[in-house]
Coordinates of C-alpha atoms in Angstrom, one line a residue:
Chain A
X1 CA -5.5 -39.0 -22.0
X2 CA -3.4 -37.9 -18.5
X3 CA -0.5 -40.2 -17.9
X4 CA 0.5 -38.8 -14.7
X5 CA -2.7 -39.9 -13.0
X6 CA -1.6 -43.0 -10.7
X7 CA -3.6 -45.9 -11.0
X8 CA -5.1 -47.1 -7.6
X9 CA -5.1 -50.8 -8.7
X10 CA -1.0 -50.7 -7.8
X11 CA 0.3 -50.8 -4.2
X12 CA 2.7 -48.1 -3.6
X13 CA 6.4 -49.6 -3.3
X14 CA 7.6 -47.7 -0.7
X15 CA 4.5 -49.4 1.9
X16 CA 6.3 -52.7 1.3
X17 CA 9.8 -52.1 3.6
X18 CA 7.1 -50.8 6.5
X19 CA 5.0 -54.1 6.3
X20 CA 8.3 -56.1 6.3
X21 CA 9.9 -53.8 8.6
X22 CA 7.0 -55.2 11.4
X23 CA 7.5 -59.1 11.0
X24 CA 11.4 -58.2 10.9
X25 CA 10.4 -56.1 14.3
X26 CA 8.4 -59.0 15.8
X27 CA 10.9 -61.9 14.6
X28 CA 13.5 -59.9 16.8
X29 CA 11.4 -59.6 20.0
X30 CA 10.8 -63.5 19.3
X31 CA 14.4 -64.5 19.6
X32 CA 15.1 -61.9 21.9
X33 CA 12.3 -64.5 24.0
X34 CA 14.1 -67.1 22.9
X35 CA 17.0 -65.9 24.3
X36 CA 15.7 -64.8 27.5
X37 CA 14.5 -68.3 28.1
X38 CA 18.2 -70.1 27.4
X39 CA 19.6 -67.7 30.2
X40 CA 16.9 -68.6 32.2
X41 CA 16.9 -72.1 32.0
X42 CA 21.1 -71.7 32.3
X43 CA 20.5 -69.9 35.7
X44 CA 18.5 -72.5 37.1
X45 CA 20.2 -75.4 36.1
X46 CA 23.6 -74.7 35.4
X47 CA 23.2 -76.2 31.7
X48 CA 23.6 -74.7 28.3
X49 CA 21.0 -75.7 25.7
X50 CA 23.4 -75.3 22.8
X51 CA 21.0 -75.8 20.2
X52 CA 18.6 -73.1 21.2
X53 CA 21.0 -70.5 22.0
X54 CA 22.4 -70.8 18.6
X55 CA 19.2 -70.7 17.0
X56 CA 18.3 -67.6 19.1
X57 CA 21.5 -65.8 18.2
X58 CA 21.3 -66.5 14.7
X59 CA 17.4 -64.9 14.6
X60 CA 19.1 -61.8 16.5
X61 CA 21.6 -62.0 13.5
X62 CA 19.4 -61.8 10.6
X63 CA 16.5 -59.8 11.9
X64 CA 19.1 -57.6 12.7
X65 CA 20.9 -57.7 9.2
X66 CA 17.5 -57.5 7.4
X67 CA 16.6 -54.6 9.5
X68 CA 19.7 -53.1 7.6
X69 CA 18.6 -54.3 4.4
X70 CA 15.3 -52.9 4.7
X71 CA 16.0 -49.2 5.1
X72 CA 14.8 -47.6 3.2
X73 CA 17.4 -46.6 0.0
X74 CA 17.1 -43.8 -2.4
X75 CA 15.2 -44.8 -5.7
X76 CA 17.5 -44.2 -8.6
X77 CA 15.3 -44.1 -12.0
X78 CA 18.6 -43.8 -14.3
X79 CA 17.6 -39.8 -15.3
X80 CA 20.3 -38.4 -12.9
X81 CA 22.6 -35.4 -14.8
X82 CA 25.9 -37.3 -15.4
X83 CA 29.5 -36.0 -15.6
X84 CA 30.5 -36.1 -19.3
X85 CA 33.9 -34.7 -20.9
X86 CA 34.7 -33.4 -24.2
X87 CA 38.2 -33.6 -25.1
X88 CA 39.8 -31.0 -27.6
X89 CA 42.2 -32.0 -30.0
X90 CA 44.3 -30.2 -32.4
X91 CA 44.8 -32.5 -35.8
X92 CA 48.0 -30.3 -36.6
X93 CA 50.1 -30.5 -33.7
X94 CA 48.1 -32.9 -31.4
X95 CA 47.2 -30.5 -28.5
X96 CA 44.5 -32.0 -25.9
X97 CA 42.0 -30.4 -23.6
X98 CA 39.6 -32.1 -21.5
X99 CA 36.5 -30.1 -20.7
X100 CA 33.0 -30.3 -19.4
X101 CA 30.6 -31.5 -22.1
X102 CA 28.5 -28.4 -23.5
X103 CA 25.0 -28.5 -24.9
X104 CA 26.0 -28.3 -29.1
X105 CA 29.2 -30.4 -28.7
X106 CA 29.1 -33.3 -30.8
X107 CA 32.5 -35.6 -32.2
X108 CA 34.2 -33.6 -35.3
X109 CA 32.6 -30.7 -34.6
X110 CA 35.5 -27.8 -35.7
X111 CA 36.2 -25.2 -33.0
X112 CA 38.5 -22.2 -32.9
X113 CA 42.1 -22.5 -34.2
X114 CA 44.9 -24.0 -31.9
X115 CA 47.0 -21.4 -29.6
X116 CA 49.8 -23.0 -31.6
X117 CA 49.8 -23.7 -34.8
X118 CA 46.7 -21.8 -36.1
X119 CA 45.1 -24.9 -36.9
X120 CA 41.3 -25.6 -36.3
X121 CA 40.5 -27.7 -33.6
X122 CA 38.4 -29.9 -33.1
X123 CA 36.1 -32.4 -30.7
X124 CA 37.7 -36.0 -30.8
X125 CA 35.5 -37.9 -28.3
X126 CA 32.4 -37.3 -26.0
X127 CA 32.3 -39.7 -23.3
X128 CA 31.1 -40.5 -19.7
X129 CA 33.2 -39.1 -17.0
X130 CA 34.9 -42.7 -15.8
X131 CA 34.2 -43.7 -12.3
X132 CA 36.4 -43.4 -9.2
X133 CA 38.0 -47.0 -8.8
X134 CA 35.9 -48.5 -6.6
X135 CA 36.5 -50.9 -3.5
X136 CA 38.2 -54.5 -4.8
X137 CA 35.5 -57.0 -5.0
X138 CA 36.1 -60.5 -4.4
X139 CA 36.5 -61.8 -8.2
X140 CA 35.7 -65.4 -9.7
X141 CA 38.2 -67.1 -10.9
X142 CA 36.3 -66.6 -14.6
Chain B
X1 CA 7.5 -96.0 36.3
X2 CA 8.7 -96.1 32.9
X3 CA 5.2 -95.2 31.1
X4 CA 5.0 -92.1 32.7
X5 CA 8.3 -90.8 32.0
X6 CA 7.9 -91.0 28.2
X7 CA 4.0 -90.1 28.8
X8 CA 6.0 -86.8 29.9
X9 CA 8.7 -87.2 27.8
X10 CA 6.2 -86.9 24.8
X11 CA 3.7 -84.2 26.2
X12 CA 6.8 -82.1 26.9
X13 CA 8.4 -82.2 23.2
X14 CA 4.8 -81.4 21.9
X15 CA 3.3 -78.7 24.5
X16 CA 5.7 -78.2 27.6
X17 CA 4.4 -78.8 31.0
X18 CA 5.0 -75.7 33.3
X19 CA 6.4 -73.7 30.3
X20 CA 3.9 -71.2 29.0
X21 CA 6.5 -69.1 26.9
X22 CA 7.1 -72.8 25.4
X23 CA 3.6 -74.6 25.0
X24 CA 2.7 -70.8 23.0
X25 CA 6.0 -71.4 20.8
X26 CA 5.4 -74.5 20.3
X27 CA 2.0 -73.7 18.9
X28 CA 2.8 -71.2 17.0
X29 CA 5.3 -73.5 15.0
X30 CA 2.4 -75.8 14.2
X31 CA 0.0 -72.8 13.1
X32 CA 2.9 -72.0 10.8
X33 CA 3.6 -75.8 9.8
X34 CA -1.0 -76.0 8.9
X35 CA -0.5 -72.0 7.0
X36 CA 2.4 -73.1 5.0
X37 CA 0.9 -76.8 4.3
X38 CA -2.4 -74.9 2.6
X39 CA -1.6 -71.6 1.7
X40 CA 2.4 -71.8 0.3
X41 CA 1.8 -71.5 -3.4
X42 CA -0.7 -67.9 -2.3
X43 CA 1.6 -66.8 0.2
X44 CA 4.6 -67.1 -2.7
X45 CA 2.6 -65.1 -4.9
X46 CA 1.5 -63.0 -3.1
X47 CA 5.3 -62.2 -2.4
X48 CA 6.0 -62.3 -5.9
X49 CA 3.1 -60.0 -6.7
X50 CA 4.5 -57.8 -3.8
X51 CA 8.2 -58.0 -5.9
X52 CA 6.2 -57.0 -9.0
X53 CA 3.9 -54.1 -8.2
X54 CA 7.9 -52.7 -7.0
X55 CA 9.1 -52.7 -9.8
X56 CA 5.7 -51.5 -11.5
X57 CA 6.6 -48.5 -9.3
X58 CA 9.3 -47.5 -10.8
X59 CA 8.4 -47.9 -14.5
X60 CA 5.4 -45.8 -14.0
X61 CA 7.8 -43.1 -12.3
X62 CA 10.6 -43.8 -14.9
X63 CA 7.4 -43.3 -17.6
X64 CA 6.2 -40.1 -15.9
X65 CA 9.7 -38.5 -15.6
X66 CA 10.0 -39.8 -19.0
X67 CA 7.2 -38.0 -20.4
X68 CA 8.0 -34.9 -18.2
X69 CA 11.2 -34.6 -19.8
X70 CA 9.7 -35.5 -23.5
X71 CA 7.3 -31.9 -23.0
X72 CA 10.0 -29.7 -21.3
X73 CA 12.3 -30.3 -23.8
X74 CA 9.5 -29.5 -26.7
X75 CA 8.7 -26.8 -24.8
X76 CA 12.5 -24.8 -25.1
X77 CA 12.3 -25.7 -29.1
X78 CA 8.7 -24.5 -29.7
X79 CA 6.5 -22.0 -29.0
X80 CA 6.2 -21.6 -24.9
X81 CA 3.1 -20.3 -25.0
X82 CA 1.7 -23.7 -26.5
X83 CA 1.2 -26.8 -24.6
X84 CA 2.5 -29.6 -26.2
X85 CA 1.1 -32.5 -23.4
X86 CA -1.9 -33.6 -25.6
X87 CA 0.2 -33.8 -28.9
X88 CA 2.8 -36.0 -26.5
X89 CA 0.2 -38.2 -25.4
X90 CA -1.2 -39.1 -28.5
X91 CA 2.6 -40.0 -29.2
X92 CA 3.1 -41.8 -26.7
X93 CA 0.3 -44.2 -27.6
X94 CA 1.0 -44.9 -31.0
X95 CA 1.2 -48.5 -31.8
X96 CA 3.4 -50.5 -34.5
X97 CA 1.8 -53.2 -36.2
X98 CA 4.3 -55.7 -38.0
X99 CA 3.4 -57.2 -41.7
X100 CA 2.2 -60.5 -41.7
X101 CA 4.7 -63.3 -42.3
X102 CA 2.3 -66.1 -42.6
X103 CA 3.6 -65.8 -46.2
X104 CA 6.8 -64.8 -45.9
X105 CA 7.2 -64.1 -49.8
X106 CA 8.5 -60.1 -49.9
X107 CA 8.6 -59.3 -46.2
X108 CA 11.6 -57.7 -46.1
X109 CA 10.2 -55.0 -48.8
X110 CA 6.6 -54.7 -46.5
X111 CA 8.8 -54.6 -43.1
X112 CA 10.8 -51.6 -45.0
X113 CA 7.7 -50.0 -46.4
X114 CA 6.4 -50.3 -42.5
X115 CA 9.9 -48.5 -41.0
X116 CA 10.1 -45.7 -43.8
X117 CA 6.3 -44.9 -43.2
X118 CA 6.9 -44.8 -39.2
X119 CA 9.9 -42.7 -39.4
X120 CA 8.5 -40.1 -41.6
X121 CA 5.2 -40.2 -39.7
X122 CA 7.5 -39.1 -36.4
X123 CA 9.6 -37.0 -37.8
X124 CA 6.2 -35.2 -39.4
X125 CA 5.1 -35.4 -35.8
X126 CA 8.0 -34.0 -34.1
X127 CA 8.2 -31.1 -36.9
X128 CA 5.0 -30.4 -36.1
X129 CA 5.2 -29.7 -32.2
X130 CA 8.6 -27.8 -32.5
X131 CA 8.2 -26.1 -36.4
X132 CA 11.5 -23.8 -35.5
X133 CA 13.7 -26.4 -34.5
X134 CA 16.6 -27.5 -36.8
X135 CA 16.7 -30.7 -38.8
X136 CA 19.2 -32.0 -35.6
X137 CA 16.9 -31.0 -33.2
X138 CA 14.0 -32.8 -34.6
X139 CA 15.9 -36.5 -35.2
X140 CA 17.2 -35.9 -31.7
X141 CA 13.2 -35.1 -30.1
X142 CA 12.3 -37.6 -32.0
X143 CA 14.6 -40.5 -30.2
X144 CA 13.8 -38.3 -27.2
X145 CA 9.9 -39.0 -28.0
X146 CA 10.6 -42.8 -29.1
X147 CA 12.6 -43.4 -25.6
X148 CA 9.5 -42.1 -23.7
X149 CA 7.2 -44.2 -26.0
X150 CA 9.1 -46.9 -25.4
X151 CA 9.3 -46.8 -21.5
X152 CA 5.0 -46.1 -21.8
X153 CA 4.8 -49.4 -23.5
X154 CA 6.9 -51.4 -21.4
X155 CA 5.3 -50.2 -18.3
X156 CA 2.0 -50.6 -19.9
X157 CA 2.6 -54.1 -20.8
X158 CA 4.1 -55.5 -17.4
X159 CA 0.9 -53.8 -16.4
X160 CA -1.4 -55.5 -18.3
X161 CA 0.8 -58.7 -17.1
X162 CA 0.7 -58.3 -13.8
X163 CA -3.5 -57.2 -13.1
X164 CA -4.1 -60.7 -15.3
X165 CA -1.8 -63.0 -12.6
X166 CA -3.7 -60.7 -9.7
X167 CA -6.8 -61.9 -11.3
X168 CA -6.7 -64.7 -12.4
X169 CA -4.3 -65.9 -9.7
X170 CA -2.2 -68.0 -12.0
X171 CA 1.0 -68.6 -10.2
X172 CA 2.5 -69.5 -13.6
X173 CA 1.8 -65.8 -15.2
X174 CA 3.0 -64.4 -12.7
X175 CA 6.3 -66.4 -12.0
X176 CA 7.0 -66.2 -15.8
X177 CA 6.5 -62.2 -15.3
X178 CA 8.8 -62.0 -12.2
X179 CA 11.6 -64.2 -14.0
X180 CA 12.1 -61.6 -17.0
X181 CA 11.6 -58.6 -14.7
X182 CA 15.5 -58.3 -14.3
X183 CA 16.1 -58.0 -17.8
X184 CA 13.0 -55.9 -18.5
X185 CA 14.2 -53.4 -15.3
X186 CA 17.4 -53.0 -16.8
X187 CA 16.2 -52.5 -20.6
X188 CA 14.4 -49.5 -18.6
X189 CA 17.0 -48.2 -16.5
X190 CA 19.1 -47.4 -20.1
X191 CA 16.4 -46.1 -21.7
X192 CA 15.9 -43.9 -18.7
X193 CA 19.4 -43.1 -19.0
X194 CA 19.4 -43.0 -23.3
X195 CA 16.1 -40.1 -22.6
X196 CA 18.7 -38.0 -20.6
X197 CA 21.5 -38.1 -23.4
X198 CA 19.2 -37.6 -26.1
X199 CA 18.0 -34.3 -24.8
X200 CA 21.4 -33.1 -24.9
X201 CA 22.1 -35.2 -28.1
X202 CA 25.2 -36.8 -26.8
X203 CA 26.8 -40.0 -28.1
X204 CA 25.9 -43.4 -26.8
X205 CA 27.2 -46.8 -27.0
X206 CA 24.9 -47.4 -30.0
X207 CA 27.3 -45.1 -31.9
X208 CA 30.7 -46.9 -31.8
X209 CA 30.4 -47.9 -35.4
X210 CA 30.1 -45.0 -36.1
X211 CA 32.7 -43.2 -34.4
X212 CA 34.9 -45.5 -36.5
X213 CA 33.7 -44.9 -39.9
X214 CA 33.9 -41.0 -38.8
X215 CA 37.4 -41.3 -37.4
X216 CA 38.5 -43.0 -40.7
X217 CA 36.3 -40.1 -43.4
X218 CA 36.9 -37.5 -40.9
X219 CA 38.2 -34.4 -43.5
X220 CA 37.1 -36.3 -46.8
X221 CA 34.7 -35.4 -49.3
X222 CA 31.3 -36.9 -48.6
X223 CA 27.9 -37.2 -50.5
X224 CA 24.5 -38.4 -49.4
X225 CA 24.5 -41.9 -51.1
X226 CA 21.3 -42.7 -49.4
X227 CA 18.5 -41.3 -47.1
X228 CA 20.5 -39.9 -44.2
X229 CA 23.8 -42.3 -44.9
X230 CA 27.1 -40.6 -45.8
X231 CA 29.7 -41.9 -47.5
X232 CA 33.3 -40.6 -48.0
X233 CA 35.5 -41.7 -50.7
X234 CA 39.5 -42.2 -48.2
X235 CA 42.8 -44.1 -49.3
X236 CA 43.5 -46.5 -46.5
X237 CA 46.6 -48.3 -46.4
X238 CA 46.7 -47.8 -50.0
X239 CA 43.8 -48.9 -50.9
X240 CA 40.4 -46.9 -52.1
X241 CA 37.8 -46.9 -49.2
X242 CA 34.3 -45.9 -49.5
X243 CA 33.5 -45.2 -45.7
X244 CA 30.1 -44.7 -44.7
X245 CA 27.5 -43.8 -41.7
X246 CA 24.3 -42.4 -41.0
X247 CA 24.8 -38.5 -41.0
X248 CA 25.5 -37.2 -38.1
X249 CA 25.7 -35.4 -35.5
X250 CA 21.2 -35.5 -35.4
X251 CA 20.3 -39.3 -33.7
X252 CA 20.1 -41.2 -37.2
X253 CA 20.9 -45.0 -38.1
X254 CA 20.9 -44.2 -42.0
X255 CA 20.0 -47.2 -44.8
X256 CA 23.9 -48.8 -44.6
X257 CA 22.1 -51.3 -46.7
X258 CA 20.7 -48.8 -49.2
X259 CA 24.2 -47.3 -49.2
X260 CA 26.1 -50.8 -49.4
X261 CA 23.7 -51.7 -52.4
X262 CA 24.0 -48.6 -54.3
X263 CA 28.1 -48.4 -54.3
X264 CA 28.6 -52.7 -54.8
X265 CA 26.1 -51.2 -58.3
X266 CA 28.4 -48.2 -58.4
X267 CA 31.4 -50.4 -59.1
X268 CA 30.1 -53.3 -60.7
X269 CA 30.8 -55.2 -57.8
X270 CA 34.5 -54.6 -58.0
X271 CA 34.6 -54.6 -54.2
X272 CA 37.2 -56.2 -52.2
X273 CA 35.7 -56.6 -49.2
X274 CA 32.8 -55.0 -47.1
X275 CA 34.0 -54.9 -43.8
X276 CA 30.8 -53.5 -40.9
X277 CA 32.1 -52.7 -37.5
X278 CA 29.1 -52.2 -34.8
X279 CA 28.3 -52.4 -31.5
X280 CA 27.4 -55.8 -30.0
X281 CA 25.9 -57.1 -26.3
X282 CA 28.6 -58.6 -24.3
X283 CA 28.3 -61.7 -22.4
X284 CA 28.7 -61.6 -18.9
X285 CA 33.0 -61.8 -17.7
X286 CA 33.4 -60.1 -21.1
X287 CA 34.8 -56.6 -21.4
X288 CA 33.2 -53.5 -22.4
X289 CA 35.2 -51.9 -25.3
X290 CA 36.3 -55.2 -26.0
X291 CA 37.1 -55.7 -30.1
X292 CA 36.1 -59.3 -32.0
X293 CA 36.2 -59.9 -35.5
X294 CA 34.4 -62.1 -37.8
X295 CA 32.7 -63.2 -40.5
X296 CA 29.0 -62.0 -41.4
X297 CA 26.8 -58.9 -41.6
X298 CA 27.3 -56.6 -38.2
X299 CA 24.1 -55.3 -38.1
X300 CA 21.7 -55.9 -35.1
X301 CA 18.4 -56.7 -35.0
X302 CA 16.9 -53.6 -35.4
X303 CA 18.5 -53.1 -38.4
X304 CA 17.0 -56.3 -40.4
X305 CA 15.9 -54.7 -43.4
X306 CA 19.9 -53.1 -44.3
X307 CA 21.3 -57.0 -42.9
X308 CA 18.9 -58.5 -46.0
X309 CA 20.2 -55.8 -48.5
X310 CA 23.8 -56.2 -47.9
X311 CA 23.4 -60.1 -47.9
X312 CA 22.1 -59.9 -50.6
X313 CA 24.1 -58.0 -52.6
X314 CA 27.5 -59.3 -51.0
X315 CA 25.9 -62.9 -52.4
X316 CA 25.2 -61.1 -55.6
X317 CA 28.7 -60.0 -56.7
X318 CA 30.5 -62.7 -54.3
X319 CA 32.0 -60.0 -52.1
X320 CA 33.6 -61.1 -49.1
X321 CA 32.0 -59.9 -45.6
X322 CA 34.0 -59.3 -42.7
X323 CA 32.7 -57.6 -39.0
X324 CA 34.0 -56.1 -36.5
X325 CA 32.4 -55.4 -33.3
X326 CA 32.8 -53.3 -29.8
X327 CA 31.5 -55.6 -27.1
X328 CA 29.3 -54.0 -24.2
X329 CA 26.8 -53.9 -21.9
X330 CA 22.9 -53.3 -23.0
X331 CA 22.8 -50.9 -20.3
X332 CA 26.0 -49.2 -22.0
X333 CA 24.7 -49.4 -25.5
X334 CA 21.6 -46.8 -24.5
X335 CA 24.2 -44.9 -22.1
X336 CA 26.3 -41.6 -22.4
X337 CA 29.4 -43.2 -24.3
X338 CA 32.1 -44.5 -22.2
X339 CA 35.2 -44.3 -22.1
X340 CA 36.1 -47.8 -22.7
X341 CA 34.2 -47.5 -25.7
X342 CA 36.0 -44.8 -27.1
X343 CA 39.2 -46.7 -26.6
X344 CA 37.7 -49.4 -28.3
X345 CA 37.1 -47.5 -31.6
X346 CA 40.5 -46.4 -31.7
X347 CA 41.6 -50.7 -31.8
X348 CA 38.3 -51.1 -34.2
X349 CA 40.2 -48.7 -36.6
X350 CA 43.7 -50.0 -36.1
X351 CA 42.2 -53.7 -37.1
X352 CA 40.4 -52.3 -39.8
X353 CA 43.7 -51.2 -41.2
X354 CA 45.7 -54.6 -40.3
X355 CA 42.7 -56.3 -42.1
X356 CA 42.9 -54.7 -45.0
X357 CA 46.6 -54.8 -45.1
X358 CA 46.1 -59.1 -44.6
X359 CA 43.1 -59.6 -46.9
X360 CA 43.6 -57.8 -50.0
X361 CA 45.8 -56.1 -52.1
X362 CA 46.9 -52.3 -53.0
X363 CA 44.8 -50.6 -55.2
X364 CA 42.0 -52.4 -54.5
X365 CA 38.8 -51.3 -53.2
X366 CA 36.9 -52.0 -49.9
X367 CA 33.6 -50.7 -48.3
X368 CA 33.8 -49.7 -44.2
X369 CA 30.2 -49.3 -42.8
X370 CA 30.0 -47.6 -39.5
X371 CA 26.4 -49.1 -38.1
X372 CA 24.1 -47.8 -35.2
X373 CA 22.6 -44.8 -34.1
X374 CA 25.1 -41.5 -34.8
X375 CA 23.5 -39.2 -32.2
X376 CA 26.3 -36.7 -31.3
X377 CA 28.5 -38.3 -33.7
X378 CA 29.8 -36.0 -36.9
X379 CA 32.0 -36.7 -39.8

């Protein structure tokens, strides 16, 4: 049985931001009516209709911001390569190196003897290269 | 002429006079108000299906890619000249049927006799597409094969879930389907990530019980105690330790309760203390790396068969039973160990050491089991 084969009774993800992207496309010409109409209306008679020139705006606002939302984004599936680091250690006299991860290395594994006190060395931890501190996000008080 | 004004007043609010731009707005509103009034529940589903088949997307692509990877990585261990893709297919479809527990009289011992017979049948699998790898290499294809199983089945079954709403139209399947996608997307997106590790058999989060009992027997004599479980007999803090974890560094999770059962018989239960330190979900505001201790059998709930054993045995010879766990993420526990994690091990040992210290006294003896899945992990 082929697994690869894609079955025709599932919609394609990547249609869905074009369909959107035409309402979002249409809601923005809409307001931009809308608009058009409150200026109008102000020309002639020298009065603001508050209401509707809010409501306009706002539709400007969030077709706008959805427009944004909609682009389309790269789809991450989780199988990118990673960074990970092994870190050396020396038992004897303590000695720590921090190196790319190699395919073999695994936690305890005994390498060559330490530059200094003859020793053999080993892996002490395998871990996930940490992340850049990222941008302060508003936190809840919890 | 006050009738006429709100005659006007009226017709205006409802279809403008001398506005066409309005009177067409104003229609369109109610077209929307009579669509909505009818169709609401269809057009909501139809939204949710939309949010669904998404999703569906990128399962069946995290599946392929799964798969892809599951073969390439067959293909460096075995013979290149032989295409592994039907053997992995007929993998990826094998199905697990659990005993029945209608009468639940010796299900533990069935459920057992179901695991051992599953593992050996993958392992004989595994040996089977790649006959010159090393014992290593096959537990590690073979969590690399059960990762891309596992992402098959999921996609398979959302699947399944999502054509019967489509066909049946049932908002209720398919809200029900849409409320556990999060969770479901997730479990995926670390079993994408898990497939990545395992090809390069490095440690993940699983394996923080096990970096414990290893930093404690690293450099100790150990013996096989029982099927793939290690145990080393240390002195901590002046007292004998029997530490022990699946044997590493191949992805194994051992029998702990096997092991547990065999030295509590060992020493007539003369045990202090069992103490099980293991990797445990987080809540949400919680830390990852985060240490707790308590009272109990650490062992998840893959691991049901070893939790009855030791149970049982700790009720047996009245042996106190203590846990320790490493909070984190699910995402983290089927990721590339991080480094919080690693930090966490080092406080998991230091409490081990203060609980020991606190609970009992020198010269006793006390049993440290390491649980979870020692992929990249040696002792």
């Amino acid at each position: 049985m082929k697994l690869s084969g894609p079955p025709s009774d599932i919609p394609a993800a990547r249609r869905i931001p074009s369909i959107f992207m035409i309402l979002v496309f249409v809601m923005l010409i809409l307001s931009a009516a809308a608009l058009y109409q409150v200026i109008e209306a102000y020309r002639s008679t020298r009065t603001l209709d508050l209401a509707n020139s809010v409501l306009s705006l706002s539709a400007i606002t969030i077709s706008v911001y959805m427009f944004f939302q909609l682009k389309a984004k790269p789809l991450k599936l989780g199988f990118e390569m990673q960074d990970v680091l092994t870190t050396v250690e020396c038992p004897q006299c303590g000695h720590k190196n921090i190196r790319e991860f190699t395919r073999g290395d695994f936690i305890f594994k005994e390498l060559e003897p330490c530059e200094k006190c003859n020793e053999s060395k080993i892996i002490s931890s395998i871990y996930l290269k940490p992340e850049e501190k990222q941008k302060k996000r508003k936190k809840t008080p919890f | 002429m006050p009738m006429s004004a709100a005659v006007q007043a009226v017709s205006q609010g409802i279809f403008p006079v001398g506005n066409d731009l309005g009177w067409i707005f104003q229609l369109i509103w109610l077209v929307f108000f009579v669509v909505f009034m009818f169709y609401g529940q269809r057009i909501q589903m139809t939204v949710m299906l939309r949010e669904i088949a998404g999703s569906l997307y990128k399962l069946r692509l995290m599946r392929d890619k799964g798969r892809s990877m599951a073969i390439s990585r067959i293909k460096e261990l075995a013979n290149p000249n032989e295409d592994p893709t039907p053997r992995v297919d007929r993998f990826l479809e094998h199905i697990y049927i659990q005993p029945v527990d209608l009468d639940p009289v010796g299900i533990i011992q069935r459920l057992e006799h179901i695991i051992d017979v599953r593992d050996l049948r993958f392992r004989d699998d595994v040996r089977s597409m790649a006959p010159q790898a090393d014992e290593t290499q096959i537990d590690n294809l073979t969590m690399v094969l059960e990762a891309a199983l596992d992402l098959n089945q999921i996609y398979k079954i959302i699947r399944h879930f999502y054509l019967q709403g489509k066909k049946t139209l049932s908002i209720y399947t398919v809200m029900q389907l849409q409320m556990i996608l999060p969770i479901v997307m997730k479990q995926s997106e670390a079993l994408a990530n898990a497939l990545r590790a395992f090809t390069l058999g490095q440690p993940f989060g699983d394996g923080a019980g096990c970096l414990v009992a290893g930093r404690l027997m690293h450099g100790s004599e150990k013996r096989e105690i029982a099927k793939d479980t290690v145990v080393g007999d240390v002195m901590v803090e002046g007292r004998r330790a029997y530490v022990l974890k699946a044997k590493g560094p191949g992805g194994r999770v051992g029998r702990p309760g096997e092991a547990i059962k065999r030295i509590l018989e060992e020493n007539e239960g003369k045990v202090s203390m069992i103490i099980l330190i293991d990797a445990a979900v987080k809540l949400e505001g919680e830390k990852v790396g985060e240490v707790a201790e308590g009272i109990g059998v650490a062992i998840g709930p893959a691991g049901v068969v070893d939790k009855y054993k030791v149970e049982e045995i700790a009720t047996k010879y009245k042996v106190p039973l203590n846990a320790i766990i490493i909070k984190e993420d699910l995402g983290d526990a089927y990721s590339i160990m991080k480094k919080e994690i690693v930090d966490g091990a080092e406080v998991a040992v230091e409490r081990i050491k203060q609980l020991i210290r606190e609970k009992t006294k020198e010269g006793d003896t006390v049993v440290i089991a390491g649980i979870g899945n020692t992929m990249g992990v040696g002792q």
